[in-house]
Amino acid sequence: MSDAVFEIDPDIRLARTLPARVYSDPDLFRAQRDSVFARTWQYAAHDDLVKVPGQVFPFTLLPGALDEPLVLTRDLSDQIRCLSNVCTHRGTVVVEGAGHEQQLRCRYHGRRFTLDGRFHSMPEFEETKDFPSPADDLPQVGLGAWERFLMVSLAPAMPFEEAVAPMRARLAGLPFNALVYDAAGAREYLVNANWALYMDNYLEGFHIPYVHSSLAATLDYGEYAVELERYLVLQLAIAKPGEAAFALPPSHRDHARSIGAYYFWIFPTTMFNIYPWGVSVNVVTPLAVDRTRVSFLPFVWDGAKRETGAGAGLDRVEREDEAIVEAVQRGVRSRLYERGRYSPAREGGVHHFHRLLAEFMQSR
Ligand code: FES
Ligand SMILES: [Fe+2]
């Protein structure tokens, strides 16, 4: 397939949307593993999972797309690390479950690593030459923290700070230290659609009056705003009079606006939705070309505001989104549809995402 297929005109007034094949061709999905997912920052965990030195938390990065076994540790000098969770001897997974450890010990032949990933010891290797070497340490994986949230990248194409700086600046001063994870309120959805269709839908408020009647009742559609950054899109949901909104100090640039929600998206798969009640982290896991898992992880700083305004009824809104996105997946397989055009007034976020996806898929 020629690169030209992925060209998205930088001028949204001239541009055509992504070719339908990007959403339905298994070869293109496979190519995205290295060209997109391995090179970008993905949500990993919140820092409570590695709260004290010695705590370890193994996880698989993007199961279905990257399937990379990783482990978060807090080492004895109180540093959080992300390490490969694959033993440097013969390649078994080292840490099988979350817990507290002095060292990481491989249960296959007893190789030990310190919590910062360095090789520590190994039985029966006295006669092995040039051993140990740095190649026997567990590889370190790129790790970044925004407030309480940890993101990782195998081979980042951009520094973490470049990806998150606009969000860090915009939300400084909100009470992130008070956040409590609401495990009972977490939800997982399986969507029969390509991950990028789910993102397209997330990145525009255009469909809100058509698809989300309950949400639309709380928002001022005319004031809905989109801001584009290099690797990030911010959508601002402006509350109707009387609906829940942030009370921001006079020094804050959004003080004069009645913000019902900040919807931050970090290219390609992570969303931080900030509501007056707290943060809903939405994580998209691309499982296959036409299957996507979406996780909603709620972190609460003001439980009394939970079911108010744009932050209310999130389960209903998600089901409405799922139904429409699954309908798009059926449509993009059509022999009679190739690509569309954008609304410059309403689809700047979708256009920005398509430009990023085109950029990354070309630079394989
Ligand atoms: S595979 Fe880990 S010690 Fe052999
Ligand atoms: Fe929606």
Short mmCIF file of C-alpha atoms and ligand atoms in Angstrom, two decimals:
data_model
loop_
_atom_site.label_atom_id
_atom_site.label_comp_id
_atom_site.label_asym_id
_atom_site.label_seq_id
_atom_site.Cartn_x
_atom_site.Cartn_y
_atom_site.Cartn_z
CA MET A 1 0.00 0.00 0.00
CA SER A 2 1.45 3.38 -0.92
CA ASP A 3 2.01 6.07 1.66
CA ALA A 4 -0.22 8.44 -0.26
CA VAL A 5 -3.24 6.52 0.95
CA PHE A 6 -2.64 7.92 4.43
CA GLU A 7 -2.19 11.52 3.49
CA ILE A 8 -4.49 13.82 5.41
CA ASP A 9 -4.39 17.38 4.12
CA PRO A 10 -3.26 19.78 6.87
CA ASP A 11 -6.02 22.16 5.78
CA ILE A 12 -9.19 20.71 7.29
CA ARG A 13 -11.29 22.55 4.69
CA LEU A 14 -9.61 20.54 1.93
CA ALA A 15 -8.92 17.29 3.77
CA ARG A 16 -10.59 13.94 3.40
CA THR A 17 -10.96 11.60 6.38
CA LEU A 18 -8.97 8.39 6.95
CA PRO A 19 -9.46 5.73 4.28
CA ALA A 20 -11.93 3.10 5.48
CA ARG A 21 -9.29 0.37 5.22
CA VAL A 22 -7.41 1.79 8.17
CA TYR A 23 -10.33 0.64 10.35
CA SER A 24 -10.81 -2.80 8.83
CA ASP A 25 -7.56 -4.16 7.35
CA PRO A 26 -5.82 -6.62 9.75
CA ASP A 27 -2.43 -5.92 8.11
CA LEU A 28 -2.70 -2.22 8.85
CA PHE A 29 -3.70 -3.02 12.44
CA ARG A 30 -0.62 -5.24 12.80
CA ALA A 31 1.60 -2.49 11.37
CA GLN A 32 0.25 -0.06 13.99
CA ARG A 33 1.74 -2.17 16.79
CA ASP A 34 5.26 -0.95 16.02
CA SER A 35 4.53 2.28 14.17
CA VAL A 36 1.98 3.69 16.64
CA PHE A 37 1.55 1.81 19.93
CA ALA A 38 5.19 0.96 20.76
CA ARG A 39 6.29 4.56 20.08
CA THR A 40 3.71 6.41 22.16
CA TRP A 41 2.79 6.78 25.84
CA GLN A 42 0.21 4.36 27.20
CA TYR A 43 -1.64 4.45 30.52
CA ALA A 44 -0.19 1.91 32.98
CA ALA A 45 -1.51 2.42 36.51
CA HIS A 46 -2.06 4.89 39.34
CA ASP A 47 0.71 5.36 41.86
CA ASP A 48 -1.17 3.75 44.79
CA LEU A 49 -0.36 0.38 43.19
CA VAL A 50 3.32 0.95 44.01
CA LYS A 51 2.90 3.10 47.12
CA VAL A 52 5.77 1.91 49.29
CA PRO A 53 9.32 0.71 48.57
CA GLY A 54 9.30 -2.98 47.70
CA GLN A 55 5.87 -2.95 46.11
CA VAL A 56 5.69 -4.60 42.68
CA PHE A 57 2.88 -4.56 40.15
CA PRO A 58 3.14 -6.74 37.03
CA PHE A 59 0.97 -6.00 34.01
CA THR A 60 0.74 -6.63 30.29
CA LEU A 61 1.10 -3.55 28.11
CA LEU A 62 -1.71 -3.43 25.52
CA PRO A 63 -2.81 -7.08 25.48
CA GLY A 64 -3.83 -7.95 21.93
CA ALA A 65 -1.64 -5.27 20.37
CA LEU A 66 1.76 -5.19 22.14
CA ASP A 67 1.40 -8.02 24.70
CA GLU A 68 4.51 -6.80 26.48
CA PRO A 69 5.05 -8.18 30.01
CA LEU A 70 6.17 -5.31 32.25
CA VAL A 71 6.45 -4.71 35.97
CA LEU A 72 6.21 -1.52 37.98
CA THR A 73 8.34 -1.42 41.11
CA ARG A 74 9.09 1.10 43.82
CA ASP A 75 12.74 0.50 44.58
CA LEU A 76 14.44 0.86 47.96
CA SER A 77 15.41 4.47 47.17
CA ASP A 78 11.68 5.25 46.66
CA GLN A 79 11.93 5.56 42.87
CA ILE A 80 9.14 4.15 40.74
CA ARG A 81 10.48 2.10 37.83
CA CYS A 82 9.02 0.26 34.91
CA LEU A 83 11.02 -2.82 33.94
CA SER A 84 10.76 -5.62 31.46
CA ASN A 85 9.14 -8.54 33.29
CA VAL A 86 10.99 -11.09 31.16
CA CYS A 87 13.91 -12.94 32.73
CA THR A 88 17.20 -12.25 30.94
CA HIS A 89 18.18 -15.95 31.25
CA ARG A 90 15.74 -17.98 29.17
CA GLY A 91 12.86 -15.58 29.00
CA THR A 92 10.17 -16.58 31.45
CA VAL A 93 7.94 -14.03 33.12
CA VAL A 94 9.57 -13.05 36.43
CA VAL A 95 6.86 -11.47 38.62
CA GLU A 96 3.50 -13.25 38.44
CA GLY A 97 1.50 -11.29 40.98
CA ALA A 98 1.38 -7.92 42.75
CA GLY A 99 3.01 -7.88 46.18
CA HIS A 100 5.93 -6.76 48.31
CA GLU A 101 9.45 -8.00 47.51
CA GLN A 102 13.03 -7.29 48.56
CA GLN A 103 14.24 -8.55 45.18
CA LEU A 104 12.73 -9.98 42.04
CA ARG A 105 13.44 -13.71 41.85
CA CYS A 106 12.80 -15.78 38.75
CA ARG A 107 11.09 -18.98 39.77
CA TYR A 108 12.46 -20.97 36.82
CA HIS A 109 16.20 -21.16 37.77
CA GLY A 110 16.49 -18.68 40.61
CA ARG A 111 18.03 -15.60 38.94
CA ARG A 112 17.64 -12.54 41.15
CA PHE A 113 17.32 -8.88 40.25
CA THR A 114 17.24 -5.79 42.45
CA LEU A 115 14.06 -3.71 42.38
CA ASP A 116 15.71 -1.22 40.03
CA GLY A 117 16.22 -4.05 37.52
CA ARG A 118 19.92 -4.80 37.97
CA PHE A 119 21.14 -8.39 37.86
CA HIS A 120 21.88 -9.52 41.42
CA SER A 121 22.80 -13.22 41.43
CA MET A 122 22.36 -16.54 39.71
CA PRO A 123 23.20 -20.09 40.82
CA GLU A 124 25.45 -22.37 38.70
CA PHE A 125 26.90 -19.59 36.54
CA GLU A 126 30.44 -19.51 38.02
CA GLU A 127 32.04 -20.73 34.78
CA THR A 128 30.09 -18.55 32.37
CA LYS A 129 32.53 -16.07 30.79
CA ASP A 130 31.95 -12.30 30.70
CA PHE A 131 29.04 -12.68 33.06
CA PRO A 132 27.16 -10.79 34.28
CA SER A 133 27.04 -7.94 31.79
CA PRO A 134 24.54 -5.08 31.40
CA ALA A 135 22.61 -7.36 29.03
CA ASP A 136 21.71 -9.48 32.05
CA ASP A 137 19.86 -6.59 33.72
CA LEU A 138 16.13 -6.22 33.15
CA PRO A 139 15.60 -3.51 30.49
CA GLN A 140 14.15 -0.25 31.79
CA VAL A 141 11.04 1.03 30.09
CA GLY A 142 10.17 4.72 29.69
CA LEU A 143 7.98 5.88 32.58
CA GLY A 144 6.25 9.22 33.09
CA ALA A 145 3.97 10.50 35.83
CA TRP A 146 1.26 13.08 35.46
CA GLU A 147 -0.09 13.79 38.96
CA ARG A 148 -1.06 10.31 40.29
CA PHE A 149 -1.13 8.58 36.92
CA LEU A 150 1.70 6.54 35.43
CA MET A 151 2.26 6.13 31.70
CA VAL A 152 4.86 4.01 29.93
CA SER A 153 6.38 3.73 26.47
CA LEU A 154 8.59 1.06 24.93
CA ALA A 155 10.28 3.29 22.33
CA PRO A 156 8.86 6.81 22.75
CA ALA A 157 8.90 9.04 19.69
CA MET A 158 8.40 12.06 21.97
CA PRO A 159 9.44 12.93 25.54
CA PHE A 160 6.65 12.30 28.05
CA GLU A 161 6.57 15.95 29.05
CA GLU A 162 6.01 17.03 25.47
CA ALA A 163 2.92 14.82 25.38
CA VAL A 164 1.39 15.95 28.69
CA ALA A 165 2.69 19.49 29.31
CA PRO A 166 -0.51 21.31 28.20
CA MET A 167 -2.60 19.16 30.56
CA ARG A 168 -0.16 19.60 33.44
CA ALA A 169 -0.26 23.38 33.05
CA ARG A 170 -4.04 23.65 32.59
CA LEU A 171 -4.97 21.54 35.62
CA ALA A 172 -2.30 22.59 38.12
CA GLY A 173 -3.93 23.38 41.47
CA LEU A 174 -6.74 20.84 41.32
CA PRO A 175 -6.75 18.49 44.35
CA PHE A 176 -5.16 15.40 42.77
CA ASN A 177 -3.69 14.33 46.11
CA ALA A 178 -7.22 13.85 47.45
CA LEU A 179 -8.18 11.40 44.69
CA VAL A 180 -9.41 8.00 45.83
CA TYR A 181 -9.78 5.18 43.33
CA ASP A 182 -13.35 3.85 43.22
CA ALA A 183 -12.75 0.19 42.31
CA ALA A 184 -16.45 -0.68 42.59
CA GLY A 185 -17.29 2.05 40.10
CA ALA A 186 -14.78 0.88 37.45
CA ARG A 187 -16.25 -0.50 34.23
CA GLU A 188 -15.01 -2.42 31.22
CA TYR A 189 -16.73 -2.39 27.86
CA LEU A 190 -16.03 -4.59 24.86
CA VAL A 191 -16.72 -2.71 21.66
CA ASN A 192 -16.97 -4.50 18.31
CA ALA A 193 -15.12 -1.77 16.46
CA ASN A 194 -11.62 -0.62 15.58
CA TRP A 195 -9.93 1.42 18.32
CA ALA A 196 -9.51 4.41 16.00
CA LEU A 197 -13.27 4.58 15.37
CA TYR A 198 -13.77 4.77 19.12
CA MET A 199 -11.24 7.64 19.23
CA ASP A 200 -12.83 9.46 16.28
CA ASN A 201 -16.10 9.46 18.15
CA TYR A 202 -14.51 10.61 21.40
CA LEU A 203 -12.73 13.48 19.66
CA GLU A 204 -15.82 15.40 18.57
CA GLY A 205 -18.79 16.86 20.43
CA PHE A 206 -20.62 17.11 17.10
CA HIS A 207 -22.67 13.97 17.84
CA ILE A 208 -23.71 14.96 21.36
CA PRO A 209 -27.13 16.48 20.43
CA TYR A 210 -27.88 13.49 18.17
CA VAL A 211 -26.60 10.59 20.27
CA HIS A 212 -26.61 11.75 23.91
CA SER A 213 -29.87 13.44 24.85
CA SER A 214 -29.17 13.32 28.61
CA LEU A 215 -25.65 14.74 28.29
CA ALA A 216 -26.81 17.38 25.80
CA ALA A 217 -29.26 18.70 28.40
CA THR A 218 -26.35 19.71 30.68
CA LEU A 219 -24.09 21.32 28.05
CA ASP A 220 -24.02 24.56 26.10
CA TYR A 221 -23.43 23.10 22.63
CA GLY A 222 -22.70 26.51 21.07
CA GLU A 223 -19.80 27.07 23.51
CA TYR A 224 -18.25 23.59 23.18
CA ALA A 225 -14.56 24.20 22.44
CA VAL A 226 -11.65 22.19 21.06
CA GLU A 227 -7.96 22.99 21.53
CA LEU A 228 -5.24 21.17 19.58
CA GLU A 229 -1.74 20.52 20.90
CA ARG A 230 1.07 18.49 19.32
CA TYR A 231 0.11 15.12 20.85
CA LEU A 232 -3.04 16.07 22.71
CA VAL A 233 -6.58 17.30 22.14
CA LEU A 234 -8.54 19.15 24.81
CA GLN A 235 -12.30 19.44 24.53
CA LEU A 236 -14.07 21.83 26.89
CA ALA A 237 -17.65 21.07 27.80
CA ILE A 238 -19.29 24.27 28.94
CA ALA A 239 -22.07 23.76 31.49
CA LYS A 240 -25.53 25.25 31.05
CA PRO A 241 -26.56 27.69 33.81
CA GLY A 242 -27.33 25.77 37.01
CA GLU A 243 -25.38 22.64 35.99
CA ALA A 244 -22.30 21.41 37.87
CA ALA A 245 -19.14 23.33 36.98
CA PHE A 246 -15.63 23.85 38.32
CA ALA A 247 -15.13 26.72 40.77
CA LEU A 248 -11.72 27.87 39.55
CA PRO A 249 -9.72 30.62 41.30
CA PRO A 250 -9.50 34.08 39.68
CA SER A 251 -5.89 33.36 38.69
CA HIS A 252 -6.99 30.42 36.51
CA ARG A 253 -7.33 31.11 32.78
CA ASP A 254 -10.73 29.35 32.74
CA HIS A 255 -12.07 31.27 35.75
CA ALA A 256 -14.66 33.17 33.73
CA ARG A 257 -15.98 30.06 31.98
CA SER A 258 -18.42 27.58 33.40
CA ILE A 259 -16.47 24.37 32.73
CA GLY A 260 -18.53 21.20 33.14
CA ALA A 261 -15.74 18.89 32.00
CA TYR A 262 -12.24 18.91 30.57
CA TYR A 263 -11.83 16.05 28.13
CA PHE A 264 -8.10 15.46 27.57
CA TRP A 265 -6.95 12.91 25.04
CA ILE A 266 -3.29 11.87 24.78
CA PHE A 267 -2.37 10.32 21.43
CA PRO A 268 -3.22 7.55 20.83
CA THR A 269 -5.23 5.65 23.48
CA THR A 270 -5.56 7.54 26.77
CA MET A 271 -8.26 9.90 27.94
CA PHE A 272 -8.35 11.89 31.17
CA ASN A 273 -11.84 13.27 31.75
CA ILE A 274 -11.83 15.83 34.55
CA TYR A 275 -15.15 16.55 36.24
CA PRO A 276 -16.11 18.57 39.31
CA TRP A 277 -16.27 15.20 41.17
CA GLY A 278 -12.85 13.91 40.06
CA VAL A 279 -11.12 12.11 37.18
CA SER A 280 -12.42 9.36 34.93
CA VAL A 281 -9.46 7.75 33.19
CA ASN A 282 -10.61 6.04 30.01
CA VAL A 283 -8.16 3.56 28.54
CA VAL A 284 -8.59 2.11 25.09
CA THR A 285 -7.03 -1.31 24.50
CA PRO A 286 -7.00 -2.35 20.83
CA LEU A 287 -7.60 -6.13 20.97
CA ALA A 288 -7.95 -6.82 17.25
CA VAL A 289 -8.69 -4.83 14.11
CA ASP A 290 -12.42 -4.85 14.95
CA ARG A 291 -12.41 -5.35 18.73
CA THR A 292 -11.57 -2.84 21.41
CA ARG A 293 -11.72 -2.86 25.18
CA VAL A 294 -12.55 0.40 26.89
CA SER A 295 -11.85 0.74 30.62
CA PHE A 296 -13.40 3.48 32.78
CA LEU A 297 -11.38 4.05 35.95
CA PRO A 298 -12.99 6.57 38.35
CA PHE A 299 -10.89 8.57 40.85
CA VAL A 300 -12.97 10.74 43.17
CA TRP A 301 -12.14 13.97 45.02
CA ASP A 302 -15.70 15.15 45.75
CA GLY A 303 -18.18 12.28 45.97
CA ALA A 304 -21.15 14.61 46.59
CA LYS A 305 -20.90 15.90 43.01
CA ARG A 306 -20.66 12.42 41.43
CA GLU A 307 -24.04 12.31 39.68
CA THR A 308 -24.22 15.92 38.52
CA GLY A 309 -23.73 17.69 35.19
CA ALA A 310 -21.52 16.34 32.40
CA GLY A 311 -19.95 13.85 34.82
CA ALA A 312 -23.26 12.05 35.48
CA GLY A 313 -24.62 8.93 33.82
CA LEU A 314 -21.33 7.95 32.20
CA ASP A 315 -22.46 4.34 31.72
CA ARG A 316 -25.44 5.42 29.65
CA VAL A 317 -23.32 7.79 27.55
CA GLU A 318 -20.81 4.98 26.94
CA ARG A 319 -23.52 2.60 25.74
CA GLU A 320 -24.82 5.25 23.37
CA ASP A 321 -21.29 5.74 22.02
CA GLU A 322 -20.74 1.99 21.66
CA ALA A 323 -23.89 1.50 19.64
CA ILE A 324 -23.00 4.27 17.19
CA VAL A 325 -19.34 3.24 16.88
CA GLU A 326 -20.33 -0.38 16.17
CA ALA A 327 -22.64 0.89 13.44
CA VAL A 328 -19.70 2.79 11.91
CA GLN A 329 -17.60 -0.41 11.96
CA ARG A 330 -20.27 -2.17 9.92
CA GLY A 331 -20.30 0.80 7.54
CA VAL A 332 -16.55 1.11 6.91
CA ARG A 333 -16.51 -2.44 5.49
CA SER A 334 -18.78 -1.29 2.70
CA ARG A 335 -17.55 -1.47 -0.89
CA LEU A 336 -19.42 1.76 -1.48
CA TYR A 337 -17.69 3.89 1.18
CA GLU A 338 -14.10 5.06 0.92
CA ARG A 339 -13.63 8.26 2.92
CA GLY A 340 -15.48 11.43 3.90
CA ARG A 341 -14.92 15.14 4.60
CA TYR A 342 -14.64 17.11 7.84
CA SER A 343 -16.69 19.83 9.46
CA PRO A 344 -14.11 22.58 10.15
CA ALA A 345 -16.44 23.91 12.87
CA ARG A 346 -16.82 20.63 14.75
CA GLU A 347 -14.27 18.02 13.72
CA GLY A 348 -10.90 19.66 14.38
CA GLY A 349 -10.04 17.00 16.98
CA VAL A 350 -10.79 14.12 14.61
CA HIS A 351 -8.72 15.77 11.87
CA HIS A 352 -5.81 16.26 14.30
CA PHE A 353 -5.95 12.57 15.30
CA HIS A 354 -6.01 11.46 11.69
CA ARG A 355 -2.99 13.64 10.92
CA LEU A 356 -1.08 12.08 13.84
CA LEU A 357 -2.07 8.56 12.82
CA ALA A 358 -0.98 9.23 9.23
CA GLU A 359 2.32 10.68 10.46
CA PHE A 360 3.09 7.67 12.66
CA MET A 361 1.97 5.04 10.18
CA GLN A 362 4.21 6.55 7.50
CA SER A 363 7.31 6.68 9.68
CA ARG A 364 7.52 2.96 10.29
S1 FES B 1 14.55 -18.17 32.98
FE1 FES B 1 14.83 -17.01 34.75
S2 FES B 1 16.37 -18.04 35.81
FE2 FES B 1 16.13 -19.20 34.02
FE FE B 2 -20.23 10.34 22.69
#
